[in-house]
GROMACS .gro file of C-alpha atoms in nm:
model
  210
    1MET     CA    1   7.150  -4.627   3.728
    2ASN     CA    2   7.460  -4.627   3.923
    3ALA     CA    3   7.262  -4.475   4.198
    4PHE     CA    4   7.010  -4.770   4.204
    5ASN     CA    5   7.298  -5.060   4.189
    6LYS     CA    6   7.542  -4.903   4.552
    7TYR     CA    7   7.200  -4.920   4.701
    8PHE     CA    8   7.047  -5.238   4.672
    9ILE     CA    9   7.399  -5.404   4.691
   10GLU     CA   10   7.475  -5.228   5.011
   11LEU     CA   11   7.126  -5.257   5.211
   12GLY     CA   12   7.126  -5.594   5.233
   13PRO     CA   13   7.459  -5.634   5.424
   14ASN     CA   14   7.439  -5.329   5.627
   15LEU     CA   15   7.138  -5.429   5.736
   16ALA     CA   16   7.286  -5.760   5.835
   17ASN     CA   17   7.603  -5.596   6.012
   18ASN     CA   18   7.345  -5.497   6.239
   19ILE     CA   19   7.268  -5.817   6.377
   20PRO     CA   20   7.379  -5.985   6.624
   21THR     CA   21   7.617  -6.284   6.560
   22THR     CA   22   7.500  -6.594   6.632
   23THR     CA   23   7.662  -6.779   6.871
   24PRO     CA   24   7.746  -7.167   6.849
   25THR     CA   25   7.549  -7.244   7.168
   26HIS     CA   26   7.239  -7.116   7.006
   27THR     CA   27   7.285  -7.255   6.634
   28ASN     CA   28   7.308  -7.630   6.771
   29LYS     CA   29   6.957  -7.504   6.950
   30THR     CA   30   6.771  -7.438   6.644
   31LEU     CA   31   6.908  -7.737   6.488
   32SER     CA   32   6.667  -7.933   6.282
   33PRO     CA   33   6.698  -8.314   6.396
   34THR     CA   34   6.960  -8.488   6.187
   35ILE     CA   35   6.751  -8.699   5.912
   36ARG     CA   36   6.983  -9.031   5.801
   37GLU     CA   37   6.871  -9.056   5.475
   38SER     CA   38   7.025  -8.890   5.249
   39LEU     CA   39   6.863  -8.649   4.980
   40LEU     CA   40   6.865  -8.868   4.630
   41ILE     CA   41   6.928  -8.646   4.345
   42THR     CA   42   6.711  -8.888   4.031
   43PRO     CA   43   6.767  -8.764   3.685
   44THR     CA   44   6.502  -8.570   3.542
   45ASP     CA   45   6.383  -8.637   3.187
   46ALA     CA   46   6.197  -8.450   2.850
   47TYR     CA   47   5.872  -8.574   3.030
   48GLU     CA   48   5.913  -8.358   3.340
   49VAL     CA   49   6.161  -8.048   3.182
   50GLN     CA   50   5.857  -8.050   2.944
   51LYS     CA   51   5.544  -8.032   3.197
   52ILE     CA   52   5.794  -7.769   3.361
   53ILE     CA   53   5.809  -7.541   3.100
   54SER     CA   54   5.429  -7.550   3.061
   55THR     CA   55   5.352  -7.476   3.424
   56ILE     CA   56   5.583  -7.157   3.416
   57LYS     CA   57   5.419  -6.848   3.407
   58ASN     CA   58   5.402  -6.613   3.070
   59SER     CA   59   5.538  -6.285   3.149
   60PRO     CA   60   5.683  -5.964   2.921
   61ALA     CA   61   5.985  -5.924   3.115
   62CYS     CA   62   6.296  -6.140   2.998
   63GLY     CA   63   6.627  -6.215   3.162
   64VAL     CA   64   6.952  -6.143   3.072
   65ASP     CA   65   6.912  -6.424   2.785
   66GLN     CA   66   6.623  -6.224   2.623
   67VAL     CA   67   6.437  -6.561   2.566
   68PRO     CA   68   6.061  -6.550   2.718
   69ILE     CA   69   5.935  -6.808   2.826
   70SER     CA   70   5.664  -6.793   2.535
   71VAL     CA   71   5.910  -6.901   2.321
   72LEU     CA   72   6.012  -7.169   2.476
   73LYS     CA   73   5.744  -7.308   2.516
   74SER     CA   74   5.689  -7.291   2.173
   75VAL     CA   75   5.936  -7.507   2.100
   76ALA     CA   76   5.964  -7.790   2.456
   77SER     CA   77   5.882  -8.079   2.313
   78THR     CA   78   6.177  -8.002   2.065
   79ILE     CA   79   6.390  -7.848   2.353
   80SER     CA   80   6.370  -8.025   2.612
   81PRO     CA   81   6.519  -8.346   2.612
   82ILE     CA   82   6.837  -8.148   2.512
   83LEU     CA   83   6.754  -7.967   2.861
   84ALA     CA   84   6.706  -8.298   3.039
   85THR     CA   85   7.049  -8.361   2.989
   86LEU     CA   86   7.182  -8.074   2.991
   87ILE     CA   87   7.033  -8.054   3.368
   88ASN     CA   88   7.131  -8.389   3.444
   89HIS     CA   89   7.490  -8.355   3.373
   90SER     CA   90   7.492  -8.053   3.587
   91VAL     CA   91   7.399  -8.215   3.859
   92SER     CA   92   7.624  -8.503   3.759
   93LYS     CA   93   7.924  -8.277   3.848
   94GLY     CA   94   7.787  -8.076   4.105
   95ILE     CA   95   7.821  -7.750   3.870
   96PHE     CA   96   7.528  -7.448   3.826
   97PRO     CA   97   7.633  -7.249   3.478
   98ASP     CA   98   7.769  -6.952   3.607
   99ALA     CA   99   7.573  -6.812   3.334
  100LEU     CA  100   7.233  -6.885   3.438
  101LYS     CA  101   7.316  -6.727   3.811
  102VAL     CA  102   7.315  -6.396   3.606
  103ALA     CA  103   7.009  -6.192   3.706
  104LYS     CA  104   6.871  -5.892   3.556
  105VAL     CA  105   6.776  -5.619   3.826
  106ALA     CA  106   6.509  -5.377   3.782
  107PRO     CA  107   6.374  -5.156   4.086
  108ILE     CA  108   5.998  -5.143   4.163
  109PHE     CA  109   5.872  -4.863   4.285
  110LYS     CA  110   5.701  -4.901   4.602
  111SER     CA  111   5.519  -4.634   4.749
  112GLY     CA  112   5.568  -4.197   4.908
  113ASP     CA  113   5.823  -3.972   4.670
  114LYS     CA  114   5.976  -4.107   4.340
  115SER     CA  115   6.258  -3.934   4.392
  116VAL     CA  116   6.358  -4.071   4.711
  117ILE     CA  117   6.572  -4.411   4.663
  118THR     CA  118   6.454  -4.618   4.938
  119ASN     CA  119   6.102  -4.614   4.811
  120TYR     CA  120   6.208  -4.862   4.520
  121ARG     CA  121   6.296  -5.242   4.540
  122PRO     CA  122   6.464  -5.466   4.358
  123ILE     CA  123   6.357  -5.756   4.120
  124SER     CA  124   6.564  -6.003   4.020
  125ILE     CA  125   6.449  -6.095   3.670
  126LEU     CA  126   6.579  -6.454   3.590
  127ASN     CA  127   6.647  -6.617   3.241
  128SER     CA  128   6.410  -6.838   3.142
  129PHE     CA  129   6.656  -7.144   3.111
  130SER     CA  130   6.737  -7.119   3.518
  131LYS     CA  131   6.375  -7.123   3.603
  132ILE     CA  132   6.366  -7.468   3.418
  133TYR     CA  133   6.681  -7.552   3.655
  134LYS     CA  134   6.498  -7.434   3.930
  135LYS     CA  135   6.247  -7.591   3.948
  136VAL     CA  136   6.357  -7.942   3.875
  137PHE     CA  137   6.589  -7.948   4.168
  138LEU     CA  138   6.308  -7.748   4.362
  139ASN     CA  139   6.051  -8.123   4.307
  140ILE     CA  140   6.281  -8.333   4.380
  141LEU     CA  141   6.389  -8.084   4.761
  142GLN     CA  142   6.053  -8.074   4.823
  143ILE     CA  143   5.935  -8.433   4.829
  144TYR     CA  144   6.214  -8.482   5.024
  145LEU     CA  145   6.101  -8.193   5.283
  146LYS     CA  146   5.741  -8.379   5.290
  147LYS     CA  147   5.851  -8.720   5.315
  148HIS     CA  148   6.039  -8.598   5.612
  149GLU     CA  149   5.813  -8.322   5.757
  150LEU     CA  150   6.152  -8.100   5.798
  151LEU     CA  151   5.900  -7.797   5.753
  152PHE     CA  152   5.674  -7.600   6.056
  153GLU     CA  153   5.381  -7.640   6.009
  154GLY     CA  154   5.317  -7.295   6.010
  155GLN     CA  155   5.482  -7.208   5.686
  156TYR     CA  156   5.177  -7.131   5.472
  157GLY     CA  157   5.402  -6.985   5.209
  158PHE     CA  158   5.577  -7.084   4.863
  159ARG     CA  159   5.464  -7.460   4.959
  160LYS     CA  160   5.254  -7.641   4.727
  161ASN     CA  161   4.839  -7.676   4.812
  162HIS     CA  162   4.979  -7.364   5.048
  163SER     CA  163   4.887  -7.041   5.079
  164THR     CA  164   4.889  -6.719   5.306
  165ASN     CA  165   4.510  -6.720   5.271
  166TYR     CA  166   4.575  -7.054   5.520
  167ALA     CA  167   4.787  -6.835   5.764
  168LEU     CA  168   4.488  -6.528   5.771
  169ILE     CA  169   4.212  -6.848   5.819
  170ASN     CA  170   4.465  -6.981   6.074
  171PHE     CA  171   4.472  -6.675   6.301
  172ILE     CA  172   4.092  -6.585   6.231
  173ASP     CA  173   4.022  -6.943   6.379
  174HIS     CA  174   4.238  -6.879   6.715
  175ILE     CA  175   4.114  -6.582   6.782
  176THR     CA  176   3.700  -6.689   6.777
  177GLU     CA  177   3.843  -6.975   7.027
  178ALA     CA  178   3.994  -6.737   7.213
  179LEU     CA  179   3.677  -6.476   7.203
  180ASP     CA  180   3.446  -6.784   7.349
  181LYS     CA  181   3.631  -6.855   7.587
  182ASN     CA  182   3.699  -6.513   7.659
  183GLU     CA  183   4.055  -6.514   7.662
  184TYR     CA  184   4.256  -6.149   7.604
  185ILE     CA  185   4.433  -6.144   7.270
  186VAL     CA  186   4.749  -6.055   7.234
  187SER     CA  187   4.931  -6.015   6.842
  188ILE     CA  188   5.313  -5.926   6.730
  189PHE     CA  189   5.343  -5.875   6.324
  190ILE     CA  190   5.659  -5.826   6.228
  191ASP     CA  191   5.785  -5.690   5.885
  192LEU     CA  192   6.131  -5.819   5.814
  193SER     CA  193   6.355  -5.537   5.648
  194LYS     CA  194   6.600  -5.814   5.342
  195ALA     CA  195   6.468  -6.108   5.529
  196PHE     CA  196   6.674  -6.390   5.273
  197ASP     CA  197   6.974  -6.066   5.207
  198THR     CA  198   6.995  -6.078   5.599
  199VAL     CA  199   7.005  -6.467   5.634
  200ASP     CA  200   7.230  -6.559   5.890
  201HIS     CA  201   7.419  -6.832   5.601
  202THR     CA  202   7.671  -7.014   5.876
  203LEU     CA  203   7.353  -7.092   6.001
  204LEU     CA  204   7.201  -7.175   5.746
  205LEU     CA  205   7.419  -7.382   5.639
  206ASN     CA  206   7.415  -7.629   5.930
  207LYS     CA  207   7.079  -7.658   5.918
  208LEU     CA  208   7.101  -7.778   5.568
  209HIS     CA  209   7.368  -8.017   5.670
  210ASN     CA  210   7.201  -8.172   5.937
   0.00000   0.00000   0.00000
């Protein structure tokens, strides 16, 4: 496990070090239009928390808290008011509990030789309570992004009422239309290794600030 730990820890930074540093000029050009309206984080309540708990998929895998979602669902009506109070306190203080930042990482085999460590990818298993916190914040953020149309229309993954299937349908429509016009078709497919781990944090923070 120490070998997996070392590999997973070093993989992201090693890849990121090979990516050229973003210049200030490039950063400014890629920023979205500034939105003057603040992101208003309204307090949550027991009803929203209970609804969120009911929508989280059951899984046999548990985080470091060893509390499965199925257990939370069985006592959702009792703990929802308490969780709502804790989440609102977290928001008002601008602090996310350190204990909820801890994830259990499991190596998942992809393909090829099982004895080769590079053929495994890490899966972070969050504890159940952090999933609830996350979804409360996500609901607020999604409303804001949708209201100000901040997401690229071609972003199909990780969006409500969207699916990567729509991306395929859109792609096929482009091909069909081009063929009908006797045009040539050129496609480029890019698979980014450790995409989230190699995000330029300076650029990301500038976009969020904007």
